[in-house]
C-alpha cells in the first residue's frame, strides 16, 4: 500500500532517477562494447607480431613478349613454381601472397555494390551475358591469398570454419572459398558458385563467411576491407606444370609470386636480399625486384593510435557522465527522501521502529532501481550492438554501483 | 501505569552550550488519573517530556516503567510499546497530504486495518462526512480531530497530546475539549502538554515543569 | 535561499555546463579523429561520377556539401569545393582552415614538400603556387602527413563526367534522388570501421545530452523549491506572482550566463579550447530554457498549491 502512495507522490522524481541511471548504464554498456571492439581490433591487426618490416616482391617481366615467352616455357614455369614453394617455406621472412582481380561469376546473386569497379574510379559494369558461361554473369571483387597472408592478417570466419589449405587444388572438382560478410544474405555455406578464374571455369564452394570488417594492408592502404570480396585461397605449393594447364598455371604462378615479404624489424634489408638470392640460386628464378614499403609500419602505428585516441576520448566522456550521474542522483535522492521523511516521521510517531521504516524505504528504492533496470533492458533490446558478454559485465557493474548506493546512501538517509 | 524515575536530560542549545533540561525528574500516572496536564514556560521541556513518555526520545538517564515493568530504552522496544499502548496527537497534526482523511486514520492501525473502526473514530470526532476529503482541504480544527481519530483507532490506553489546541480558536478548542471528554469517559487516559490555562483547568490533575522537575499544581 | 542552497545550485549549473561543453569538445575531437582515420572524409562520403558544375548546382539542398577531386593517382593530393566553409572541420595541428570566399590556398600534411617566399609557405602544384594556411593532422605525425588539400575552382573539370568524392549530411540520398543510384558508390569505411565507434559515439552523445537536460530540469526544480519561501514572503509583501517570477528568472538567467562564462574561460585557460559563438549561445539557450521551464513549473505548482 505504502509503495503505491510513494509512487504516486514521488513519481516524477522516481522516473527521473530511473532514467538517469538507465541512461548512464546504457552509455556504460556502449562504452564496454566499444572497449571490447577496440581490444579485438588491436589484438587482430595491431598486435606486436604485426609490427614488422614489409617489402613488396614483384616480377620484372614487364614486356608483353618477354612475359608470354616465359609462360610458354615449361622449364621456366617450373623454376617459378619452385621459387614460390621456397618463398612459402620461408627463411627469416614470411611470404604473403596477395592479389586482387575481377572474378566473373555466373548468375551472380548480388547487386552492383559487389562489382569490381564499385567504389573505385573505374566504372561499374554490372551484369552482362558471358559467352563462356552461356549465361548472365558479373565481374565481382575477388582477392586471392596464401595461408601465410590469411594468418598474418588474422582473418577469421564467422562460424569458425577453416580452409583446408593442403587440399587446395584448382584442377580438382571444387575449390573452397570464403565470402566477405556482406554476402551473408546472398549465399549459404555449401553453395557452389561458378567463377571464371584466369579463363578457367572453377566450381567454388562456399566454406564460410569472413568476420565483418576483415581487412588487410593492400596497395598501400591499411584499411582495405574485404566485406564485399570473394576470397580464393592459394595452394601451399605449386605442382609441376602440365601441358593441358600450362596457360592457366602460367598466369596463376605469376600472380602468386607477387606479394609481400614480412620480416622482423631487426632483420636488415641486406640480409633479406641475401636470403632471396639464395632461393634464386636454388630455384633458378631471378626475374623479380624487392621494394621497401615503410608506409605499412607508419600506417599501422598511426591507425593504432587513432583507435587508442578514440578509446581515451570515450573513456573521458563516460567518466564525465559518471560524475554528472552521481551528482544528479544525489540531489534527486535528497528530494525523494525529504518527501518520504514526512511519511517516515508519521510511521515513527505511530509506533513503527526505525528498522521497519528503513525496510519499507528500501523497498521503495528497490522499485526505483528495478524501474531503471527495466528501462535499461527495453533500450538494450533495441540496441543494434547486443552482446551477452558485455551485457553480463555491465549488469555486474550496475549491481555493484547500485548496490553501493542502495546499501550506503539510501540507508544513511533513512537512518532518522 | 506509567512511571518515570530519576530522569536526567541534557540538551544542546543552538549556540552549542549544553543545558540540563531535567534533573531527577519523576512522573507517575496511575489508572485513577483520567487526564493530566503538563504545564510550563516555553523551552521548559514539555514537548521533550511528551516525547520521552511516547518513547520517541530515548536519550536520557533514568528509568521508564510501564505497569510496573521497566522498559528497555531501545528504538524497537519503545516503538512496540508506542504501537500497542500510546496514541499521539501533535501540534502540527502530522497528517500525510497525499492521502485522504480515512486513509490517514487507517495509518493508525498497527496490524489488520478496519475501515469500520476508522469510520467509527471519525464519527467520534464528528467528522463522519469527511472520509474522502483531502487533507489540504481541512481547517486546523478538522485536521486536529483527524489526528485524534488516527490516535484512537487502535484503542490505546494512553493518549499523549502536545499543545492540542495551540493554534485553534476558542470555538474549535471547545470542540476538541468535548472530544477529549468523550475519550475520558470511554476510559482513555490523556496526558496533555499545554500553556493554555483553560485546557489545563479542564484536566483532572496538573503538573508544572519548573526548575527541571515536575511539580504538582492545584 | 541559504548560502548552502545557492552553492548547490551554482555547483549543479557548473557541472551541467561543463558536461554540455565536454560533449561539444568530444564531438569536435571525435570528428577530427574520424576524419584523420578516413582521409578527411566522414562516414557519409560517396564516390560518384558526374559533371562538377551540374553536381554543385543540383545538390543545393546539401548545405555542407564538399566535392573532392583526386589530383594524384594515390589520392594524396586533392582539390576541394565547399558550399559552406564554416562547416569544414578538418583536423589541423597548426594554422587554420579555409574561410568563406578565399581560393588558391592549401592545407598540407607535415611530410609535404613546401617552399617559403617572404616568410609565406607555399605548396607548388603544376607550377602554380598555393599559399599554405594550415597543416593537416591532429599532430605532426599523422595519417594525413602526405596529404594536400587545395582550394582552387580552376582545377575542377568543365562539364565532362569525372569521378568525384562527395561529402556532407545526407549527401547519398540527395545524390540518388537527383541522379539515381547508377553512378554512386558508398565509400567502404576508414579506421572507424575497425570498431563500433560510429554507432557508439552518437549514442553516448545522445545519452549525455539527455543527462544534461535531466540535470537542468533537476536544477530548475531545486531553484523552485529553495526559493519557494522567499517567493512567498515577497508576494506577501506586495509583489505580484508575475513580478516575483520575473525577478527570480532574471537571477537564474544571470547565474546561467555567469556559469557559461566561467566554463568557456576555464576551457580556454586550462585546455586552450575555444568555442564558436554560435555554440556557446545555443548551449546557453538550451540550458537556460530547460532550467527556467522546470523552475516555472515548480513556481506555478507552489503558487497554486497543486
Short mmCIF file of C-alpha atoms in Angstrom, two decimals, chain C residues 49-168:
data_model
loop_
_atom_site.label_atom_id
_atom_site.label_comp_id
_atom_site.label_asym_id
_atom_site.label_seq_id
_atom_site.Cartn_x
_atom_site.Cartn_y
_atom_site.Cartn_z
CA UNK C 49 30.75 10.05 -61.48
CA UNK C 50 29.32 13.17 -62.99
CA UNK C 51 29.81 16.76 -64.01
CA UNK C 52 31.18 19.09 -61.34
CA UNK C 53 29.15 22.09 -62.43
CA UNK C 54 25.99 20.05 -62.59
CA UNK C 55 26.52 18.33 -59.22
CA UNK C 56 27.41 21.54 -57.39
CA UNK C 57 24.34 23.25 -58.85
CA UNK C 58 21.80 20.47 -58.35
CA UNK C 59 22.73 19.27 -54.88
CA UNK C 60 21.77 22.65 -53.44
CA UNK C 61 19.90 21.09 -50.52
CA UNK C 62 23.14 19.70 -49.03
CA UNK C 63 24.22 22.74 -47.03
CA UNK C 64 27.63 21.36 -46.06
CA UNK C 65 28.40 19.81 -49.44
CA UNK C 66 32.06 19.19 -50.18
CA UNK C 67 33.29 17.94 -53.54
CA UNK C 68 36.75 16.43 -53.81
CA UNK C 69 38.67 15.53 -56.90
CA UNK C 70 41.86 13.50 -56.90
CA UNK C 71 44.84 15.26 -58.42
CA UNK C 72 47.26 12.38 -57.89
CA UNK C 73 46.91 8.66 -58.51
CA UNK C 74 47.32 7.73 -54.83
CA UNK C 75 44.67 10.28 -53.81
CA UNK C 76 47.05 12.20 -51.56
CA UNK C 77 46.62 15.47 -53.44
CA UNK C 78 43.05 16.65 -53.74
CA UNK C 79 41.13 19.74 -54.69
CA UNK C 80 38.06 20.76 -52.74
CA UNK C 81 34.86 22.68 -53.34
CA UNK C 82 32.88 23.71 -50.25
CA UNK C 83 29.37 25.05 -50.17
CA UNK C 84 29.82 26.45 -46.65
CA UNK C 85 33.38 26.77 -45.42
CA UNK C 86 32.25 27.39 -41.83
CA UNK C 87 31.19 23.76 -41.73
CA UNK C 88 34.61 22.40 -42.67
CA UNK C 89 36.09 20.65 -39.68
CA UNK C 90 39.47 19.36 -40.76
CA UNK C 91 41.94 18.15 -38.13
CA UNK C 92 44.76 20.70 -38.10
CA UNK C 93 47.75 20.89 -35.81
CA UNK C 94 48.62 24.43 -36.85
CA UNK C 95 47.15 27.25 -38.88
CA UNK C 96 43.53 27.46 -39.91
CA UNK C 97 41.07 26.01 -42.36
CA UNK C 98 39.60 27.66 -45.46
CA UNK C 99 37.31 30.64 -44.93
CA UNK C 100 34.45 31.94 -47.00
CA UNK C 101 35.36 33.34 -50.38
CA UNK C 102 39.06 32.52 -50.44
CA UNK C 103 40.78 30.33 -53.01
CA UNK C 104 44.29 29.44 -54.19
CA UNK C 105 45.08 28.22 -50.67
CA UNK C 106 46.35 24.87 -49.46
CA UNK C 107 46.26 22.67 -46.39
CA UNK C 108 49.23 20.30 -46.26
CA UNK C 109 50.50 17.45 -44.10
CA UNK C 110 53.83 17.66 -42.30
CA UNK C 111 55.70 15.48 -44.83
CA UNK C 112 54.66 17.53 -47.86
CA UNK C 113 57.44 19.50 -49.51
CA UNK C 114 56.73 23.23 -49.48
CA UNK C 115 58.65 26.39 -50.27
CA UNK C 116 58.93 29.71 -48.49
CA UNK C 117 58.82 33.14 -50.06
CA UNK C 118 58.88 36.25 -47.95
CA UNK C 119 58.06 34.21 -44.86
CA UNK C 120 54.97 32.75 -46.52
CA UNK C 121 54.76 29.00 -47.05
CA UNK C 122 53.68 27.77 -50.47
CA UNK C 123 52.83 24.44 -52.00
CA UNK C 124 53.54 24.17 -55.69
CA UNK C 125 51.25 22.08 -57.88
CA UNK C 126 51.64 22.07 -61.65
CA UNK C 127 53.90 25.10 -61.40
CA UNK C 128 51.24 27.09 -59.60
CA UNK C 129 51.81 28.41 -56.08
CA UNK C 130 49.24 27.84 -53.35
CA UNK C 131 49.62 29.60 -50.02
CA UNK C 132 49.71 27.09 -47.15
CA UNK C 133 47.28 28.27 -44.48
CA UNK C 134 47.15 25.21 -42.25
CA UNK C 135 48.80 21.88 -41.53
CA UNK C 136 46.76 18.71 -41.64
CA UNK C 137 46.65 16.14 -38.85
CA UNK C 138 45.96 16.46 -35.14
CA UNK C 139 49.71 16.14 -34.67
CA UNK C 140 52.70 16.45 -36.96
CA UNK C 141 52.92 12.66 -37.28
CA UNK C 142 49.59 11.62 -38.71
CA UNK C 143 47.89 9.58 -41.38
CA UNK C 144 47.47 12.85 -43.24
CA UNK C 145 51.16 13.76 -43.28
CA UNK C 146 51.44 13.28 -47.04
CA UNK C 147 48.08 14.81 -47.89
CA UNK C 148 47.41 18.07 -49.68
CA UNK C 149 44.05 19.80 -49.98
CA UNK C 150 43.89 22.62 -52.49
CA UNK C 151 41.12 25.14 -52.81
CA UNK C 152 41.17 26.09 -56.47
CA UNK C 153 37.94 26.12 -58.52
CA UNK C 154 40.00 26.20 -61.69
CA UNK C 155 41.23 22.67 -61.05
CA UNK C 156 37.74 21.23 -61.37
CA UNK C 157 36.98 19.98 -64.85
CA UNK C 158 34.47 21.67 -67.07
CA UNK C 159 31.21 19.90 -67.75
CA UNK C 160 32.51 16.42 -68.55
CA UNK C 161 31.75 13.43 -66.35
CA UNK C 162 34.56 12.66 -63.96
CA UNK C 163 34.95 10.74 -60.72
CA UNK C 164 34.40 12.81 -57.56
CA UNK C 165 34.05 12.16 -53.88
CA UNK C 166 31.15 13.98 -52.27
CA UNK C 167 30.76 14.54 -48.56
CA UNK C 168 28.08 16.19 -46.44
#
